[in-house]
Short mmCIF file of C-alpha atoms (C1' of nucleotides) in Angstrom, two decimals:
data_model
loop_
_atom_site.label_atom_id
_atom_site.label_comp_id
_atom_site.label_asym_id
_atom_site.label_seq_id
_atom_site.Cartn_x
_atom_site.Cartn_y
_atom_site.Cartn_z
CA MET A 1 -8.59 106.08 -44.69
CA GLU A 2 -8.90 104.94 -41.26
CA GLN A 3 -9.50 101.98 -39.20
CA ILE A 4 -12.57 101.04 -38.30
CA SER A 5 -11.82 100.47 -34.57
CA SER A 6 -10.73 104.30 -34.62
CA ILE A 7 -13.18 105.99 -35.73
CA LEU A 8 -15.69 104.05 -33.38
CA ASN A 9 -16.18 106.38 -30.97
CA ASP A 10 -18.37 110.04 -30.38
CA LEU A 11 -15.54 112.21 -31.24
CA SER A 12 -16.09 111.02 -34.83
CA ILE A 13 -19.76 112.07 -34.57
CA GLY A 14 -20.50 114.03 -37.70
CA LYS A 15 -16.82 113.54 -39.70
CA LYS A 16 -16.26 112.37 -43.30
CA PHE A 17 -14.32 108.81 -43.60
CA GLU A 18 -12.87 106.71 -45.79
CA ILE A 19 -13.13 103.05 -44.95
CA ARG A 20 -11.54 100.05 -46.62
CA GLY A 21 -12.26 96.54 -45.81
CA TRP A 22 -14.63 93.74 -46.60
CA VAL A 23 -18.39 93.31 -46.80
CA TYR A 24 -19.17 90.72 -43.89
CA ARG A 25 -23.00 90.95 -43.77
CA ILE A 26 -25.27 93.02 -46.42
CA ARG A 27 -29.07 93.88 -46.29
CA ALA A 28 -30.71 95.67 -49.26
CA SER A 29 -34.45 96.71 -49.39
CA GLY A 30 -35.83 99.08 -52.38
CA LYS A 31 -33.93 102.15 -51.85
CA LEU A 32 -31.77 101.60 -48.77
CA ALA A 33 -29.07 98.89 -48.38
CA PHE A 34 -26.92 97.67 -45.02
CA ILE A 35 -23.24 96.82 -45.64
CA ILE A 36 -21.63 95.69 -43.12
CA LEU A 37 -18.28 96.29 -43.48
CA ARG A 38 -15.66 94.70 -41.65
CA ASP A 39 -11.50 95.24 -42.02
CA ALA A 40 -8.74 93.87 -39.61
CA SER A 41 -9.63 95.65 -36.36
CA ASN A 42 -13.64 95.67 -36.69
CA VAL A 43 -16.93 96.19 -38.30
CA ILE A 44 -19.22 98.48 -38.93
CA GLN A 45 -22.90 99.44 -40.65
CA CYS A 46 -22.80 101.38 -43.11
CA VAL A 47 -26.09 102.78 -45.09
CA ALA A 48 -26.46 103.31 -48.85
CA LYS A 49 -29.55 105.55 -49.53
CA ALA A 50 -30.66 105.74 -53.17
CA GLU A 51 -31.31 109.51 -52.71
CA ASN A 52 -27.97 109.78 -53.06
CA PHE A 53 -26.69 107.93 -56.32
CA ASN A 54 -27.78 107.64 -59.52
CA ASP A 55 -29.57 104.57 -60.55
CA GLY A 56 -26.50 102.43 -61.71
CA ASP A 57 -24.41 103.72 -58.41
CA PHE A 58 -27.33 102.39 -56.04
CA LYS A 59 -27.83 99.21 -57.61
CA LEU A 60 -23.82 98.40 -57.92
CA VAL A 61 -23.42 98.98 -54.16
CA SER A 62 -26.72 97.29 -52.50
CA SER A 63 -25.98 94.24 -54.96
CA LEU A 64 -22.71 93.85 -53.31
CA THR A 65 -21.82 90.34 -52.27
CA ILE A 66 -20.49 88.60 -48.72
CA GLU A 67 -16.39 89.66 -49.03
CA SER A 68 -16.27 91.54 -51.92
CA SER A 69 -13.32 94.35 -51.66
CA VAL A 70 -14.36 97.72 -51.43
CA SER A 71 -14.19 101.53 -49.69
CA LEU A 72 -16.46 103.52 -48.35
CA VAL A 73 -16.85 107.21 -47.69
CA GLY A 74 -19.61 108.96 -45.47
CA GLU A 75 -20.43 110.60 -42.90
CA LEU A 76 -20.35 108.81 -39.14
CA ARG A 77 -23.49 108.90 -37.34
CA LYS A 78 -24.43 107.60 -33.66
CA ASP A 79 -27.45 105.11 -34.21
CA ASP A 80 -28.32 102.62 -31.24
CA ARG A 81 -29.86 100.48 -34.52
CA ALA A 82 -26.59 99.66 -35.68
CA ILE A 83 -24.13 97.07 -34.73
CA ASN A 84 -21.44 98.71 -32.48
CA GLY A 85 -24.15 101.50 -31.87
CA TYR A 86 -22.17 103.75 -35.00
CA GLU A 87 -23.41 104.04 -38.86
CA MET A 88 -22.03 105.45 -41.55
CA ASN A 89 -24.06 106.77 -43.69
CA ILE A 90 -22.24 106.45 -47.78
CA THR A 91 -21.73 109.03 -50.71
CA SER A 92 -19.48 107.78 -52.67
CA PHE A 93 -17.57 103.98 -52.92
CA LYS A 94 -14.68 102.14 -54.89
CA ILE A 95 -15.32 98.37 -55.78
CA TYR A 96 -12.00 96.34 -55.51
CA GLU A 97 -13.81 93.56 -56.33
CA ARG A 98 -16.90 91.53 -56.87
CA ASN A 99 -17.11 88.08 -55.54
CA ASP A 100 -19.58 85.61 -57.19
CA ASN A 101 -20.41 83.69 -54.12
CA PHE A 102 -18.51 83.23 -50.85
CA PRO A 103 -18.16 79.51 -50.43
CA VAL A 104 -18.28 79.71 -46.55
CA SER A 105 -21.69 80.61 -45.13
CA LYS A 106 -23.28 80.35 -41.98
CA ASP A 107 -24.21 76.93 -42.04
CA ILE A 108 -20.60 74.53 -42.31
CA SER A 109 -19.54 71.76 -41.32
CA GLU A 110 -16.20 71.32 -39.49
CA GLU A 111 -14.43 69.40 -42.53
CA PHE A 112 -15.67 72.33 -44.90
CA GLU A 113 -14.45 75.09 -42.07
CA LEU A 114 -10.78 73.24 -41.94
CA ASP A 115 -10.90 72.55 -45.92
CA ASN A 116 -11.33 76.45 -46.35
CA ARG A 117 -9.29 77.63 -43.55
CA HIS A 118 -7.48 79.63 -45.79
CA LEU A 119 -11.34 81.52 -46.19
CA TRP A 120 -12.42 80.86 -42.40
CA ILE A 121 -9.18 83.17 -40.52
CA ARG A 122 -11.57 86.16 -41.94
CA SER A 123 -14.37 84.97 -39.88
CA ARG A 124 -14.54 87.53 -36.53
CA GLU A 125 -14.18 84.40 -34.66
CA PHE A 126 -10.76 83.39 -36.00
CA ASN A 127 -9.51 86.81 -36.12
CA SER A 128 -9.69 87.50 -32.82
CA ILE A 129 -8.16 83.64 -32.21
CA LEU A 130 -5.35 85.26 -34.32
CA LYS A 131 -5.51 88.21 -31.95
CA ILE A 132 -5.19 86.34 -28.92
CA ARG A 133 -1.98 83.87 -30.45
CA SER A 134 -0.19 86.85 -31.61
CA THR A 135 -0.53 88.86 -27.84
CA ILE A 136 0.25 84.84 -26.35
CA PHE A 137 3.25 84.76 -28.32
CA LYS A 138 4.88 88.28 -27.92
CA ALA A 139 3.85 88.14 -24.14
CA PHE A 140 6.46 85.32 -23.93
CA ARG A 141 8.58 87.18 -25.84
CA GLU A 142 8.43 90.08 -23.92
CA PHE A 143 8.38 88.30 -20.45
CA TYR A 144 11.77 86.67 -21.64
CA ASP A 145 13.65 89.91 -22.80
CA LYS A 146 12.26 91.46 -19.22
CA GLU A 147 13.73 88.68 -17.54
CA GLY A 148 17.27 88.74 -19.26
CA PHE A 149 17.30 85.70 -21.56
CA TYR A 150 18.69 85.93 -25.25
CA GLU A 151 16.63 84.17 -28.11
CA VAL A 152 18.45 81.51 -30.05
CA GLN A 153 18.09 79.46 -33.21
CA PRO A 154 18.15 75.53 -32.95
CA PRO A 155 18.25 73.77 -36.16
CA LEU A 156 15.10 72.14 -37.09
CA MET A 157 16.61 69.46 -39.34
CA VAL A 158 18.91 67.32 -36.61
CA SER A 159 20.22 63.20 -36.52
CA THR A 160 19.15 62.27 -33.42
CA ALA A 161 15.89 61.70 -31.61
CA THR A 162 15.77 64.28 -28.24
CA GLU A 163 13.11 61.63 -26.71
CA GLY A 164 13.88 57.99 -27.35
CA GLY A 165 10.79 56.42 -29.32
CA SER A 166 8.68 59.13 -30.50
CA THR A 167 8.10 58.35 -34.42
CA LEU A 168 10.64 61.11 -36.48
CA PHE A 169 9.90 62.36 -39.99
CA ASN A 170 12.77 61.91 -42.14
CA VAL A 171 14.10 64.11 -44.68
CA PRO A 172 16.21 63.05 -47.55
CA PHE A 173 19.59 64.82 -46.54
CA PHE A 174 22.32 64.39 -49.37
CA GLY A 175 22.41 61.37 -49.24
CA GLU A 176 21.60 60.88 -45.71
CA THR A 177 18.40 60.78 -43.42
CA ALA A 178 17.81 63.98 -41.13
CA TYR A 179 15.20 64.09 -39.12
CA LEU A 180 12.51 67.39 -37.91
CA SER A 181 12.90 68.42 -34.68
CA GLN A 182 10.71 67.02 -32.00
CA SER A 183 12.11 69.40 -29.47
CA SER A 184 14.81 71.58 -29.73
CA GLN A 185 16.04 71.12 -25.64
CA PHE A 186 19.61 69.50 -26.04
CA TYR A 187 20.45 71.84 -28.23
CA LEU A 188 19.53 74.77 -25.75
CA GLU A 189 21.37 72.92 -23.44
CA THR A 190 24.69 73.85 -25.60
CA PHE A 191 23.65 77.44 -25.43
CA ILE A 192 23.49 77.85 -22.00
CA PHE A 193 27.02 77.33 -21.44
CA SER A 194 27.79 80.42 -23.41
CA LEU A 195 24.62 82.67 -22.89
CA GLU A 196 23.25 80.67 -19.21
CA LYS A 197 19.78 81.94 -19.64
CA VAL A 198 18.34 81.07 -23.78
CA TYR A 199 14.73 80.52 -24.85
CA THR A 200 13.65 79.76 -28.61
CA ILE A 201 10.11 79.48 -30.29
CA THR A 202 10.05 77.02 -33.24
CA PRO A 203 7.73 74.23 -34.16
CA SER A 204 8.44 70.45 -33.84
CA PHE A 205 7.74 67.64 -35.68
CA ARG A 206 6.18 64.38 -33.97
CA ALA A 207 5.62 61.62 -36.92
CA GLU A 208 3.58 59.83 -33.96
CA LYS A 209 0.05 58.63 -35.45
CA SER A 210 -2.22 60.53 -32.64
CA ARG A 211 -5.25 61.48 -33.14
CA THR A 212 -6.64 63.56 -30.12
CA TRP A 213 -7.77 66.57 -29.09
CA ARG A 214 -4.89 68.17 -27.82
CA HIS A 215 -2.29 66.54 -30.31
CA LEU A 216 -0.42 68.33 -33.69
CA THR A 217 2.12 66.90 -36.43
CA GLU A 218 3.43 70.27 -36.18
CA TYR A 219 3.55 72.35 -33.16
CA TRP A 220 4.53 75.70 -31.71
CA HIS A 221 6.87 74.42 -29.13
CA ALA A 222 8.46 77.46 -26.32
CA GLU A 223 11.24 75.63 -24.14
CA ALA A 224 14.19 77.76 -22.19
CA GLU A 225 17.00 76.57 -20.45
CA LEU A 226 19.17 78.15 -17.39
CA ALA A 227 22.05 77.50 -15.96
CA TRP A 228 22.97 77.17 -11.92
CA THR A 229 18.92 76.74 -11.87
CA ASP A 230 17.05 73.76 -9.69
CA ASN A 231 13.35 72.66 -10.35
CA GLU A 232 11.97 74.95 -7.78
CA GLN A 233 13.11 78.35 -9.50
CA MET A 234 12.29 76.73 -12.58
CA MET A 235 8.75 76.41 -11.29
CA GLU A 236 9.17 80.11 -10.00
CA ILE A 237 10.15 81.62 -13.43
CA GLU A 238 6.89 79.16 -14.92
CA GLU A 239 4.92 80.41 -12.82
CA LYS A 240 5.88 84.16 -13.31
CA MET A 241 5.71 83.51 -16.86
CA LEU A 242 2.29 81.88 -17.19
CA HIS A 243 1.04 84.87 -14.97
CA TYR A 244 2.69 87.40 -17.21
CA ILE A 245 1.02 85.90 -20.48
CA VAL A 246 -2.45 85.49 -18.98
CA GLY A 247 -2.23 89.06 -17.45
CA LYS A 248 -1.42 90.44 -21.12
CA VAL A 249 -4.41 88.14 -22.82
CA ILE A 250 -6.55 89.78 -20.50
CA SER A 251 -5.47 92.99 -20.87
CA GLU A 252 -5.00 93.57 -24.31
CA ASN A 253 -7.60 91.26 -25.63
CA SER A 254 -10.90 91.11 -23.53
CA ASN A 255 -12.66 92.46 -26.53
CA GLU A 256 -11.59 89.34 -28.41
CA LEU A 257 -12.07 87.13 -25.73
CA ARG A 258 -15.86 88.28 -25.17
CA ILE A 259 -16.12 87.26 -29.27
CA LEU A 260 -14.54 83.70 -28.32
CA GLY A 261 -17.33 83.65 -25.38
CA ARG A 262 -14.48 82.80 -23.22
CA ASP A 263 -15.15 83.73 -19.50
CA ILE A 264 -12.54 85.92 -18.50
CA GLU A 265 -13.58 85.90 -14.58
CA THR A 266 -12.35 81.85 -14.88
CA LEU A 267 -9.64 83.02 -16.45
CA LYS A 268 -8.45 85.54 -14.13
CA GLU A 269 -8.17 82.74 -11.24
CA SER A 270 -5.23 81.84 -13.65
CA LEU A 271 -3.39 84.83 -12.01
CA LYS A 272 -3.16 83.29 -8.86
CA PRO A 273 -0.24 81.30 -7.08
CA PHE A 274 -0.28 77.43 -8.22
CA ARG A 275 -0.24 74.40 -6.09
CA ARG A 276 2.90 72.20 -6.15
CA ILE A 277 1.84 69.00 -5.49
CA PRO A 278 4.43 65.97 -5.59
CA TYR A 279 3.03 63.03 -7.45
CA LYS A 280 2.68 60.64 -4.69
CA GLU A 281 0.77 63.18 -2.92
CA LEU A 282 -1.41 63.24 -6.36
CA ILE A 283 -1.92 60.21 -6.39
CA ASP A 284 -3.16 59.50 -2.48
CA MET A 285 -5.41 62.74 -3.22
CA SER A 286 -6.80 61.01 -6.31
CA GLU A 287 -10.00 59.11 -5.38
CA SER A 288 -11.50 62.14 -3.77
CA LEU A 289 -10.52 63.87 -7.00
CA GLY A 290 -12.33 60.61 -8.59
CA MET A 291 -9.89 59.29 -10.54
CA PRO A 292 -8.44 56.73 -8.71
CA LEU A 293 -4.69 56.07 -9.14
CA LYS A 294 -2.23 53.52 -7.72
CA TYR A 295 1.62 54.84 -7.55
CA GLY A 296 3.51 54.07 -10.99
CA ASP A 297 0.92 55.02 -13.16
CA ASP A 298 1.10 58.06 -15.76
CA LEU A 299 -1.18 60.32 -16.35
CA GLY A 300 -3.49 59.87 -19.55
CA ALA A 301 -5.53 61.88 -20.83
CA ASP A 302 -8.91 61.04 -18.98
CA GLU A 303 -6.83 61.36 -16.10
CA GLU A 304 -5.48 64.50 -16.55
CA ARG A 305 -8.71 65.16 -17.46
CA GLN A 306 -10.87 64.44 -14.46
CA ILE A 307 -8.37 65.96 -12.34
CA MET A 308 -8.33 68.68 -13.24
CA SER A 309 -11.94 69.53 -13.80
CA ASN A 310 -11.32 70.00 -9.57
CA PHE A 311 -8.79 73.16 -10.49
CA LYS A 312 -9.34 76.24 -11.62
CA THR A 313 -5.49 77.39 -11.44
CA PRO A 314 -2.67 75.76 -13.67
CA ILE A 315 -1.24 73.24 -10.91
CA PHE A 316 2.36 71.25 -11.02
CA VAL A 317 2.68 68.20 -10.40
CA THR A 318 6.37 67.00 -9.24
CA GLU A 319 8.99 64.49 -7.96
CA PHE A 320 7.54 62.26 -11.10
CA PRO A 321 8.97 58.13 -10.65
CA ALA A 322 12.33 57.69 -12.54
CA THR A 323 9.58 55.09 -14.20
CA LEU A 324 7.60 57.84 -15.81
CA LYS A 325 10.07 60.33 -17.37
CA THR A 326 13.04 59.96 -20.03
CA PHE A 327 16.83 60.07 -19.32
CA TYR A 328 17.96 62.99 -18.81
CA HIS A 329 15.93 63.92 -15.82
CA ARG A 330 17.62 64.45 -12.79
CA PRO A 331 16.62 61.78 -10.37
CA ASP A 332 17.18 63.66 -6.71
CA PRO A 333 20.23 62.55 -4.74
CA SER A 334 18.29 62.03 -1.84
CA ASN A 335 15.98 60.08 -3.53
CA PRO A 336 16.81 58.01 -6.52
CA GLU A 337 13.42 56.48 -7.25
CA VAL A 338 12.21 60.22 -7.94
CA ILE A 339 12.50 62.52 -10.23
CA LEU A 340 13.49 66.91 -9.98
CA CYS A 341 10.90 67.93 -12.42
CA HIS A 342 7.33 68.90 -13.14
CA ASP A 343 4.65 68.94 -15.20
CA LEU A 344 2.72 72.03 -15.72
CA LEU A 345 -1.69 71.12 -16.07
CA ALA A 346 -3.76 74.09 -17.22
CA PRO A 347 -7.12 73.89 -15.28
CA GLU A 348 -10.72 73.33 -16.33
CA GLY A 349 -9.93 69.80 -17.67
CA TYR A 350 -7.37 70.86 -20.39
CA GLY A 351 -4.22 69.02 -18.37
CA GLU A 352 -0.64 69.51 -19.80
CA VAL A 353 1.25 72.33 -20.99
CA VAL A 354 4.38 72.29 -19.53
CA GLY A 355 7.27 69.90 -19.25
CA GLY A 356 10.51 70.39 -17.69
CA GLY A 357 13.22 69.82 -14.53
CA GLU A 358 16.08 69.81 -13.75
CA ARG A 359 18.83 67.55 -16.20
CA ILE A 360 21.56 65.44 -15.40
CA TRP A 361 24.59 67.16 -15.27
CA ASP A 362 27.24 64.31 -13.58
CA TYR A 363 29.21 62.50 -17.32
CA GLU A 364 28.48 59.15 -15.74
CA LEU A 365 25.38 59.26 -14.99
CA LEU A 366 23.89 60.69 -17.93
CA ARG A 367 26.34 57.74 -20.10
CA LYS A 368 24.48 55.48 -17.51
CA ARG A 369 21.30 56.50 -18.09
CA ILE A 370 21.87 56.55 -22.38
CA ASN A 371 22.97 53.28 -22.68
CA GLU A 372 20.21 51.96 -20.05
CA GLY A 373 17.69 53.75 -22.64
CA GLY A 374 19.42 51.34 -25.25
CA LEU A 375 20.76 54.34 -27.29
CA LYS A 376 24.13 54.55 -29.14
CA GLU A 377 26.40 56.81 -27.06
CA GLU A 378 28.07 58.23 -30.08
CA ASP A 379 24.48 59.72 -31.38
CA TYR A 380 24.80 62.23 -28.52
CA TYR A 381 28.40 62.52 -28.45
CA TRP A 382 27.84 66.34 -28.28
CA TYR A 383 25.31 66.36 -25.78
CA LEU A 384 28.04 64.21 -23.19
CA ASP A 385 30.62 66.55 -23.96
CA LEU A 386 28.41 69.30 -22.28
CA ARG A 387 29.01 67.12 -18.80
CA LYS A 388 32.75 66.98 -19.17
CA TYR A 389 33.76 70.65 -20.08
CA GLY A 390 32.75 72.95 -17.46
CA SER A 391 29.34 71.28 -16.60
CA VAL A 392 27.19 73.01 -14.02
CA PRO A 393 23.67 72.36 -12.64
CA HIS A 394 20.58 73.27 -15.10
CA SER A 395 17.21 73.25 -15.56
CA GLY A 396 14.49 74.11 -18.29
CA PHE A 397 11.11 73.04 -20.00
CA GLY A 398 8.72 72.69 -22.59
CA LEU A 399 6.03 74.95 -23.30
CA GLY A 400 2.99 73.77 -26.20
CA MET A 401 2.06 77.44 -27.42
CA ASP A 402 -1.09 75.91 -29.13
CA ARG A 403 -1.88 74.35 -26.17
CA VAL A 404 -2.09 77.69 -23.92
CA ALA A 405 -3.47 79.05 -26.89
CA MET A 406 -6.19 76.71 -26.65
CA TRP A 407 -6.60 76.68 -22.39
CA ILE A 408 -6.38 80.51 -22.45
CA MET A 409 -9.17 80.69 -25.17
CA HIS A 410 -11.43 77.74 -24.04
CA LEU A 411 -11.54 76.08 -27.11
CA ASP A 412 -12.74 72.55 -27.01
CA LYS A 413 -9.67 71.15 -29.43
CA ILE A 414 -6.37 71.83 -30.50
CA THR A 415 -6.68 72.80 -34.55
CA GLY A 416 -9.58 75.71 -33.42
CA ALA A 417 -6.21 77.12 -32.19
CA ILE A 418 -4.04 76.82 -35.03
CA ALA A 419 -4.56 78.49 -38.49
CA TYR A 420 -3.44 76.00 -40.02
CA PRO A 421 -3.30 72.97 -38.55
CA ARG A 422 -0.93 69.56 -39.45
CA THR A 423 -2.68 66.30 -38.01
CA ILE A 424 -2.28 63.13 -39.21
CA ARG A 425 -4.86 63.37 -41.51
CA ARG A 426 -4.83 66.86 -42.55
CA LEU A 427 -2.17 68.64 -44.83
CA ARG A 428 -4.07 70.79 -46.39
CA PRO A 429 -4.75 73.96 -46.90
"C1'" G B 1 -1.87 50.98 -34.10
"C1'" C B 2 -6.85 50.20 -31.33
"C1'" C B 3 -12.11 51.15 -31.23
"C1'" G B 4 -16.77 53.89 -33.14
"C1'" C B 5 -19.22 57.40 -36.75
"C1'" U B 6 -19.79 59.67 -41.25
"C1'" G B 7 -19.66 60.86 -47.60
"C1'" U B 8 -26.83 62.93 -51.36
"C1'" A B 9 -26.86 70.85 -54.87
"C1'" G B 10 -21.29 75.51 -54.02
"C1'" C B 11 -22.74 75.07 -47.97
"C1'" U B 12 -26.05 72.74 -43.96
"C1'" C B 13 -29.50 68.36 -44.26
"C1'" A B 14 -34.03 65.30 -45.57
"C1'" G B 15 -35.03 61.26 -48.20
"C1'" C B 16 -40.50 55.13 -45.12
"C1'" U B 17 -40.90 48.34 -45.99
"C1'" G B 18 -36.06 48.95 -53.19
"C1'" G B 19 -40.00 51.98 -57.78
"C1'" U B 20 -36.29 56.95 -61.05
"C1'" A B 21 -34.48 63.57 -56.30
"C1'" G B 22 -36.27 68.04 -52.05
"C1'" A B 23 -35.82 71.36 -48.66
"C1'" G B 24 -33.35 76.03 -45.98
"C1'" C B 25 -29.03 79.35 -47.33
"C1'" A B 26 -25.64 81.18 -51.13
"C1'" C B 27 -25.83 83.17 -56.31
"C1'" A B 28 -29.14 85.87 -60.74
"C1'" C B 29 -33.60 88.66 -61.51
"C1'" G B 30 -38.16 91.16 -59.12
"C1'" C B 31 -41.03 94.13 -55.13
"C1'" C B 32 -40.09 96.60 -50.65
"C1'" U B 33 -37.01 103.82 -47.12
"C1'" G B 34 -34.22 101.32 -40.76
"C1'" U B 35 -32.26 96.22 -42.24
"C1'" U B 36 -29.71 93.21 -37.55
"C1'" A B 37 -28.52 85.14 -39.70
"C1'" A B 38 -34.49 90.69 -42.73
"C1'" G B 39 -38.97 89.54 -46.14
"C1'" C B 40 -41.37 87.81 -50.26
"C1'" G B 41 -42.04 85.97 -55.42
"C1'" U B 42 -39.20 83.58 -59.30
"C1'" G B 43 -34.98 81.39 -61.66
"C1'" C B 44 -29.81 78.30 -61.81
"C1'" G B 45 -28.19 74.30 -59.46
"C1'" G B 46 -27.29 66.89 -58.13
"C1'" U B 47 -22.90 60.56 -62.95
"C1'" C B 48 -26.42 60.36 -54.24
"C1'" G B 49 -17.87 59.58 -52.99
"C1'" U B 50 -15.78 55.50 -56.67
"C1'" C B 51 -15.79 50.25 -58.30
"C1'" G B 52 -18.40 46.03 -58.21
"C1'" G B 53 -22.58 42.63 -56.49
"C1'" U B 54 -27.81 41.60 -55.19
"C1'" U B 55 -32.62 43.20 -58.09
"C1'" C B 56 -37.28 43.61 -63.85
"C1'" G B 57 -35.79 48.14 -60.48
"C1'" A B 58 -30.60 50.51 -56.29
"C1'" A B 59 -28.87 57.45 -52.69
"C1'" C B 60 -31.77 52.83 -50.08
"C1'" C B 61 -29.67 45.98 -49.98
"C1'" C B 62 -24.08 43.27 -50.21
"C1'" G B 63 -18.87 43.64 -51.06
"C1'" A B 64 -14.36 46.44 -51.16
"C1'" C B 65 -11.38 50.71 -51.63
"C1'" C B 66 -10.83 56.07 -50.91
"C1'" G B 67 -11.75 60.42 -48.20
"C1'" G B 68 -13.57 63.03 -43.48
"C1'" C B 69 -14.90 63.17 -38.21
"C1'" G B 70 -14.74 61.48 -32.87
"C1'" G B 71 -12.56 59.05 -28.85
"C1'" C B 72 -7.45 55.79 -26.68
"C1'" G B 73 -2.38 55.18 -26.30
"C1'" C B 74 2.20 58.53 -27.17
"C1'" C B 75 3.21 63.57 -25.77
"C1'" A B 76 3.75 69.46 -25.77
#
RNA sequence: GCCGCUGUAGCUCAGCUGGUAGAGCACACGCCUGUUAAGCGUGCGGUCGUCGGUUCGAACCCGACCGGCGGCGCCA
């Protein structure tokens, strides 16, 4: 039994193989049937000639239907007329299941595709998306492993919000109410006092009624937290990480990128250094970027899209005004109006994929910020404790894996970057 | 939460000023020895999202409800 990709080469010419998979396309004429077979690895054209079978068997093999599961035995030939340049001349076959009518056909709407994701993920396009996603997740873990980080597992059923104001999902919890985690940041901060450099990849849940091209209700959140690290050092690590991930995808998935129509030369631009632009400078530049802004304006979807249509490489926007960020961000001691933080905006109009920065590590300052935010100190007792017992300067970030995947693959919406998107209006399949 | 669009065959859609439902694809059968989303012929296939109203008559006009899609805010 062979994988299709492993036999598509000149060394296989003249050899007999057995391959198994699903019928991708079939075209039959009286005495000849072409079956394009797919497996996880690729597709190959197979030809069944009537002269090689008795009438009953030829009838069976030439009337197979799309997505029927089969194994085919035959000899490989080079043939320029066939997709991928090789063709297998079938001499025997086994049918595992013959379908009546596969619902997914060449003309499908977005709604039908989403209702039938469990079947659509078989398409060559989605097969490529899943392979690239797999590389992105693998590269993320590889990078942090090489950098000496520990992977940790925070709880996902929690008692408090990370960011005040965000809407939480409630879950019954033995007479209490639990919430689904929106971010593991606070728990990661606890881990650094044991392990110093930690990361995690978990789902995060947002009950906001967002209806946009880049929001999911359940999304894959990659987060890291480092002791003894400032904002500048944090950005250096993130830049190195994204260079590693993009480089891995380019080297391992060039074929999949081609199937998706992703321009690899444009993607390679993101292997270059990322500019750091302080918020104030960005505001000063904003008019020339086609999106006039004034100091204090937040960057919304339209602003990011317009600004990032000017860049081919991601940029860090740093030093946001304190009014635009939540309570745990550390103000610049030399200018408390400004926060020691950064957002990473992806190029080609994609916008924010990472948010990070230094955390407040002074006990009294954090208490003050919690109270200013209208939050209850007792809800955050364990988070405050970290500032009482051996507090250290530290930084971290959160990255939306699905957003990174969408940008790397140049997809037009985030629901295309994940197999089973959860949004305000989609819970199935 | 706000704004806009949409729902007709398994799928993609057409259906004029209201007059009793159409095409392509898929599937089934037949023909074809080099197809590339193959071709030709025949066939199968519809409480026109649901409920109510107007009318002699509603896929079409009106109302309510339900589903879906797109955009913004919020964020990753």
